[in-house]
């Protein structure tokens, strides 16, 4: 009886299993969660049954199981977190998408062998680096299609819809994508460009022509050029990979084995060819390095595709994660060339749980040509190193043209972005919101054809004027696209006087060589003889940061001037100045009757000056009337020549001035960046202090990079001088060795400023009757400083010591100072 029961029990169990078991047929694709690129050759298996396989080169897999019971599917791949998903019959005949999150690059890699296979493979790749680096080819060219999408994540749509500011635009939230990724996101903006690009190694030249650019909301050619590939190329074979204007040490840097660990966890055979899975990870935290992986050909050691991810504790602000993906394809029997390129970055301004902006830049390349006579002929006509231009009407192409030019069609999300933005831009409420945000951020408010502001200049105070009110009014492009008028009126309740300025700019020609005229008249308290760089003294913020024991000096300036700016090309420009200035000392400076004149009016001049400037390959962002320099990788040189004429419009002085300066900002990776400015000048003629070199001092506690911060304004005079300013931004420096400062991402720097100056006997006698001024008498003034940068990501503290000349023993305040400044930087 017991045997019969046992047999019946086994039979029941067997048939129960058979009743619940069934065949299962499903497929899937494995992707990187950030870049959406396929993960090749990942390990996939069921925990219960043990059935498993690997994904193919495109990340695809499929299973057919005849007798399937509920199970858990596990996906494992080196460098990613383990992924587990319950599988039931609900996935039958379906395709699932599995997105892996990056984990530690060495999670599954433990090297116990005396022979380091990863280092061996790295050395093989490096032996072919020059051959496979595209910038080592004689020349190459291609058509590039660039697409930059901006998405928003980490927000609650329900609350946003109820917000009184956002409620009128609630239709925007209909575009939320809750299926493509684990967390919902809102596609917010899209930029596109199509360009032809070419490169030549000898003599090194670059060329790009933007054929089409789509930037909804603004039509700015300089932005279109920035959207090209000239400034956005990532070269994985290079020593450094530039990310947000910071150089990261690449895995194929000549000395990368000092900074990286290398591994080879896997080898595959594809189409009869062996390929290696090559992994790299940083040796030390806190350095600007990557972690990631690449697939490498086994015989030729060419990179087929590569993923780069931001290294742990990399010193970069506002970036939660960065992913770079590149794929290479053969263009002939010996050369693999870049085919696709992705750069994804998550921006979190206020912390990990704050609103996140996701930037997704994808680039594809077509019509690739290498070592072509057509490129050689193209560059025969190009006389400078870089040329970036845009076709007329490139930012006004029709949808039908774009359908032909795009390398792939727009997704549903991307189409929705264009529809939404067009609708927003046409809404008066959105236009008002734009103006309000602009007013808060920039200080200016647009009123159709006019603008007012900046608001932070509306009220200030000083010991001469007392409370000072100021109101500015300017025109916009609605009034005239080429002529800009600006004026302001100020009133001091202490001196009970009005001041003001009126000026006009005429942009006669913008491209390809700018020509501009400027006429102005001003009558105001002068803060410009010794300018305070980032924060002037005519605004509300300066009230809180003035040095308490400094005697402020006040002087009135009436200035009439006419300027002609002419861009000559190849980095050269000229600017002519014709000016008439009349000074009136007001407080703590020698009065006008101290400087009797033989002809004309004291402290009055008439001057003609010429500034010659050379800034090779300088880049600009164009505004409505003005353009803003983005710098150049070469030194910038300026020569100023000036001649004063007595007897012209009551001018009292004849003199000549000459000044020369050279400055440069250099990246010296991996040791940070280095800035220098060297300058010298000479003034001939017997002149009052207003027309001599007033070495720039600083009366406030806001650090000024262009001034001597422990020198007071109007402290030192010279008519012959030379100086140099240097600053070395080290980056993490010593702070990366201390866990707390590494986590806070503090940065280290040092600087020095020195000037040698002298004053002729005649000028010394003329200006020192009241002992107001000092002269260096051929000696040296020297300040040195260091400090902490990137405090709370925006604050910099400078500790400055005045080394020479040694101050008097009782004047301790001028020996050392602590200064603050704000800056936005990645």
Coordinates of C-alpha atoms in Angstrom, one line a residue, residues 548-803:
X548 CA 37.0 99.1 5.3
X549 CA 40.3 100.9 5.9
X550 CA 40.9 102.1 2.4
X551 CA 40.6 105.8 1.5
X552 CA 38.5 106.0 -1.6
X553 CA 39.6 108.5 -4.2
X554 CA 37.1 110.2 -6.5
X555 CA 37.5 112.0 -9.8
X556 CA 35.0 113.3 -12.3
X557 CA 35.6 112.5 -16.0
X558 CA 34.0 114.2 -19.0
X559 CA 34.9 112.0 -22.0
X560 CA 34.0 112.4 -25.7
X561 CA 35.3 109.7 -28.1
X562 CA 35.0 108.3 -31.5
X563 CA 36.2 104.7 -32.3
X564 CA 36.7 102.8 -35.5
X565 CA 37.2 99.0 -35.4
X566 CA 38.3 97.2 -38.5
X567 CA 38.9 93.5 -38.7
X568 CA 41.6 92.8 -41.3
X569 CA 41.5 89.0 -41.4
X570 CA 43.9 86.2 -40.3
X571 CA 43.5 87.3 -36.7
X572 CA 44.6 90.9 -37.3
X573 CA 42.4 93.9 -36.3
X574 CA 42.9 97.7 -35.8
X575 CA 41.0 100.1 -33.6
X576 CA 41.4 103.9 -33.9
X577 CA 40.5 106.1 -30.9
X578 CA 40.0 109.9 -31.0
X579 CA 39.2 111.1 -27.5
X580 CA 38.9 114.3 -25.6
X581 CA 39.0 113.9 -21.8
X582 CA 38.6 116.5 -19.0
X583 CA 39.2 115.4 -15.4
X584 CA 38.1 117.1 -12.2
X585 CA 39.5 115.6 -8.9
X586 CA 36.8 115.6 -6.2
X587 CA 38.1 113.9 -3.1
X588 CA 41.4 112.6 -1.7
X589 CA 43.3 113.5 -4.9
X590 CA 45.3 116.6 -5.9
X591 CA 43.0 119.3 -7.1
X592 CA 43.2 120.8 -10.6
X593 CA 45.0 124.0 -9.5
X594 CA 47.9 121.8 -8.4
X595 CA 48.7 121.2 -12.1
X596 CA 49.0 124.7 -13.8
X597 CA 49.1 124.5 -17.6
X598 CA 51.0 126.7 -20.1
X599 CA 48.2 126.4 -22.6
X600 CA 44.8 124.9 -22.5
X601 CA 42.9 123.7 -19.4
X602 CA 44.6 121.6 -16.7
X603 CA 43.8 117.9 -16.7
X604 CA 42.4 118.1 -20.2
X605 CA 43.8 116.2 -23.2
X606 CA 43.1 115.4 -26.9
X607 CA 44.4 112.1 -28.0
X608 CA 44.6 110.0 -31.1
X609 CA 45.4 106.3 -30.5
X610 CA 45.8 103.1 -32.5
X611 CA 45.4 99.6 -31.2
X612 CA 46.8 96.7 -33.3
X613 CA 45.6 93.3 -32.2
X614 CA 46.6 89.8 -33.3
X615 CA 44.5 86.9 -32.1
X616 CA 44.9 84.0 -34.5
X617 CA 41.9 81.7 -34.9
X618 CA 40.0 83.5 -32.1
X619 CA 36.4 82.3 -31.9
X620 CA 33.3 84.4 -31.0
X621 CA 29.7 84.0 -30.0
X622 CA 27.7 86.6 -31.8
X623 CA 25.1 88.7 -29.9
X624 CA 22.6 91.2 -31.3
X625 CA 25.3 93.9 -31.6
X626 CA 28.3 92.7 -29.7
X627 CA 30.3 89.5 -29.9
X628 CA 31.9 87.6 -27.0
X629 CA 35.3 86.0 -27.3
X630 CA 35.6 82.3 -26.7
X631 CA 39.4 82.5 -26.8
X632 CA 42.0 81.0 -29.0
X633 CA 44.6 78.3 -28.6
X634 CA 47.4 80.8 -29.6
X635 CA 48.8 83.8 -27.8
X636 CA 47.1 87.2 -28.2
X637 CA 49.3 90.2 -28.8
X638 CA 48.2 93.9 -28.6
X639 CA 50.2 97.1 -29.5
X640 CA 48.8 100.5 -28.4
X641 CA 50.2 103.7 -29.9
X642 CA 48.9 107.1 -28.7
X643 CA 49.7 110.7 -29.4
X644 CA 48.5 113.7 -27.3
X645 CA 48.1 117.1 -28.9
X646 CA 48.2 120.3 -26.9
X647 CA 46.1 123.3 -28.0
X648 CA 43.3 121.2 -29.5
X649 CA 40.0 121.7 -27.8
X650 CA 41.7 123.2 -24.7
X651 CA 44.1 120.3 -24.5
X652 CA 47.1 121.1 -22.3
X653 CA 49.5 118.3 -23.1
X654 CA 51.7 116.9 -25.8
X655 CA 52.9 113.4 -25.3
X656 CA 53.4 109.9 -26.8
X657 CA 52.5 106.5 -25.4
X658 CA 53.4 103.1 -26.4
X659 CA 52.3 99.8 -24.8
X660 CA 52.7 96.2 -25.7
X661 CA 51.1 93.1 -24.2
X662 CA 51.1 89.4 -24.9
X663 CA 48.9 86.9 -23.1
X664 CA 48.0 83.2 -23.4
X665 CA 46.0 80.5 -21.7
X666 CA 47.5 77.1 -22.1
X667 CA 46.4 73.6 -21.1
X668 CA 49.4 71.7 -19.8
X669 CA 47.7 68.4 -19.2
X670 CA 47.9 66.5 -16.9
X671 CA 49.2 69.3 -14.8
X672 CA 46.2 71.7 -15.3
X673 CA 46.3 75.0 -17.1
X674 CA 48.6 78.0 -17.2
X675 CA 47.9 81.7 -17.9
X676 CA 50.3 84.5 -18.4
X677 CA 50.3 88.1 -19.5
X678 CA 53.5 90.0 -20.1
X679 CA 53.3 93.8 -20.8
X680 CA 55.5 96.9 -21.0
X681 CA 55.0 100.6 -21.9
X682 CA 56.6 104.0 -22.0
X683 CA 55.1 107.5 -21.8
X684 CA 57.1 110.6 -22.9
X685 CA 56.1 114.1 -21.7
X686 CA 55.5 115.9 -18.5
X687 CA 52.0 114.8 -17.4
X688 CA 49.7 114.8 -14.4
X689 CA 48.6 111.5 -12.9
X690 CA 45.5 111.2 -15.0
X691 CA 47.6 110.5 -18.1
X692 CA 50.3 108.4 -16.6
X693 CA 50.2 104.7 -15.9
X694 CA 48.2 104.2 -12.8
X695 CA 49.0 100.6 -11.9
X696 CA 45.7 98.9 -11.3
X697 CA 44.8 98.5 -7.6
X698 CA 41.8 97.0 -5.9
X699 CA 39.6 98.8 -3.3
X700 CA 37.2 95.9 -2.7
X701 CA 37.5 92.3 -1.4
X702 CA 36.3 90.8 -4.7
X703 CA 39.4 89.3 -6.3
X704 CA 40.4 90.9 -9.6
X705 CA 42.7 88.8 -11.9
X706 CA 43.8 91.9 -13.8
X707 CA 44.7 94.1 -10.7
X708 CA 47.2 94.1 -7.9
X709 CA 44.8 93.2 -5.1
X710 CA 46.9 94.5 -2.2
X711 CA 47.6 97.7 -4.0
X712 CA 45.2 100.6 -3.7
X713 CA 43.8 102.5 -6.6
X714 CA 46.0 105.6 -7.5
X715 CA 48.8 104.3 -5.2
X716 CA 51.6 103.9 -7.7
X717 CA 52.4 106.0 -10.9
X718 CA 54.9 105.2 -13.6
X719 CA 55.8 106.5 -17.0
X720 CA 58.0 103.5 -17.9
X721 CA 57.0 100.0 -16.8
X722 CA 57.1 96.3 -17.5
X723 CA 55.3 93.5 -15.7
X724 CA 54.1 89.9 -15.9
X725 CA 51.1 88.1 -14.3
X726 CA 51.1 84.3 -14.1
X727 CA 48.6 81.8 -12.8
X728 CA 48.8 78.0 -12.7
X729 CA 45.5 76.1 -12.0
X730 CA 46.7 72.7 -10.9
X731 CA 43.3 71.0 -10.7
X732 CA 42.8 68.5 -7.8
X733 CA 46.5 68.8 -6.9
X734 CA 47.1 67.8 -3.3
X735 CA 43.4 67.8 -2.5
X736 CA 42.9 64.5 -4.3
X737 CA 44.9 62.7 -1.6
X738 CA 42.6 63.8 1.2
X739 CA 39.2 62.0 1.1
X740 CA 37.1 64.9 2.2
X741 CA 38.6 67.5 -0.2
X742 CA 38.5 64.9 -3.0
X743 CA 34.8 64.4 -2.3
X744 CA 34.2 68.2 -2.2
X745 CA 36.2 68.5 -5.5
X746 CA 38.3 71.4 -4.3
X747 CA 41.0 72.7 -6.7
X748 CA 44.4 74.2 -6.2
X749 CA 46.1 77.1 -7.8
X750 CA 49.0 79.6 -7.4
X751 CA 49.7 82.9 -9.0
X752 CA 52.2 85.8 -9.0
X753 CA 52.0 89.4 -10.3
X754 CA 54.9 91.7 -10.6
X755 CA 55.7 95.0 -12.2
X756 CA 58.8 97.1 -12.5
X757 CA 58.2 100.8 -12.9
X758 CA 59.9 104.2 -12.7
X759 CA 58.8 107.9 -13.0
X760 CA 60.9 110.6 -14.6
X761 CA 62.2 113.5 -12.6
X762 CA 59.8 115.9 -14.3
X763 CA 56.8 113.7 -13.7
X764 CA 57.8 113.0 -10.1
X765 CA 58.1 116.7 -9.3
X766 CA 54.8 117.5 -11.0
X767 CA 52.8 114.8 -9.2
X768 CA 54.3 114.4 -5.7
X769 CA 53.7 117.9 -4.3
X770 CA 51.0 116.5 -2.1
X771 CA 52.6 113.1 -1.4
X772 CA 49.5 111.4 -2.6
X773 CA 51.2 109.0 -5.0
X774 CA 54.2 106.6 -4.9
X775 CA 56.6 105.5 -7.5
X776 CA 58.6 102.2 -7.7
X777 CA 61.8 104.1 -8.7
X778 CA 63.0 101.1 -10.8
X779 CA 62.2 98.6 -8.0
X780 CA 59.8 95.7 -8.1
X781 CA 56.3 95.3 -6.9
X782 CA 55.4 91.6 -6.3
X783 CA 52.3 89.8 -5.1
X784 CA 52.0 86.1 -4.7
X785 CA 49.0 84.1 -3.9
X786 CA 47.4 80.7 -3.6
X787 CA 44.0 79.4 -2.5
X788 CA 41.1 77.1 -2.8
X789 CA 39.0 77.0 -6.0
X790 CA 35.6 75.3 -6.6
X791 CA 34.3 75.7 -3.1
X792 CA 30.6 74.7 -3.3
X793 CA 31.3 74.6 -7.1
X794 CA 31.1 78.4 -7.5
X795 CA 33.4 80.1 -4.9
X796 CA 37.1 80.8 -5.0
X797 CA 39.2 82.1 -2.1
X798 CA 42.5 83.8 -2.8
X799 CA 45.2 84.3 -0.1
X800 CA 47.5 87.0 -1.3
X801 CA 50.8 88.2 0.1
X802 CA 52.5 91.4 -0.8
X803 CA 56.2 90.5 -1.0

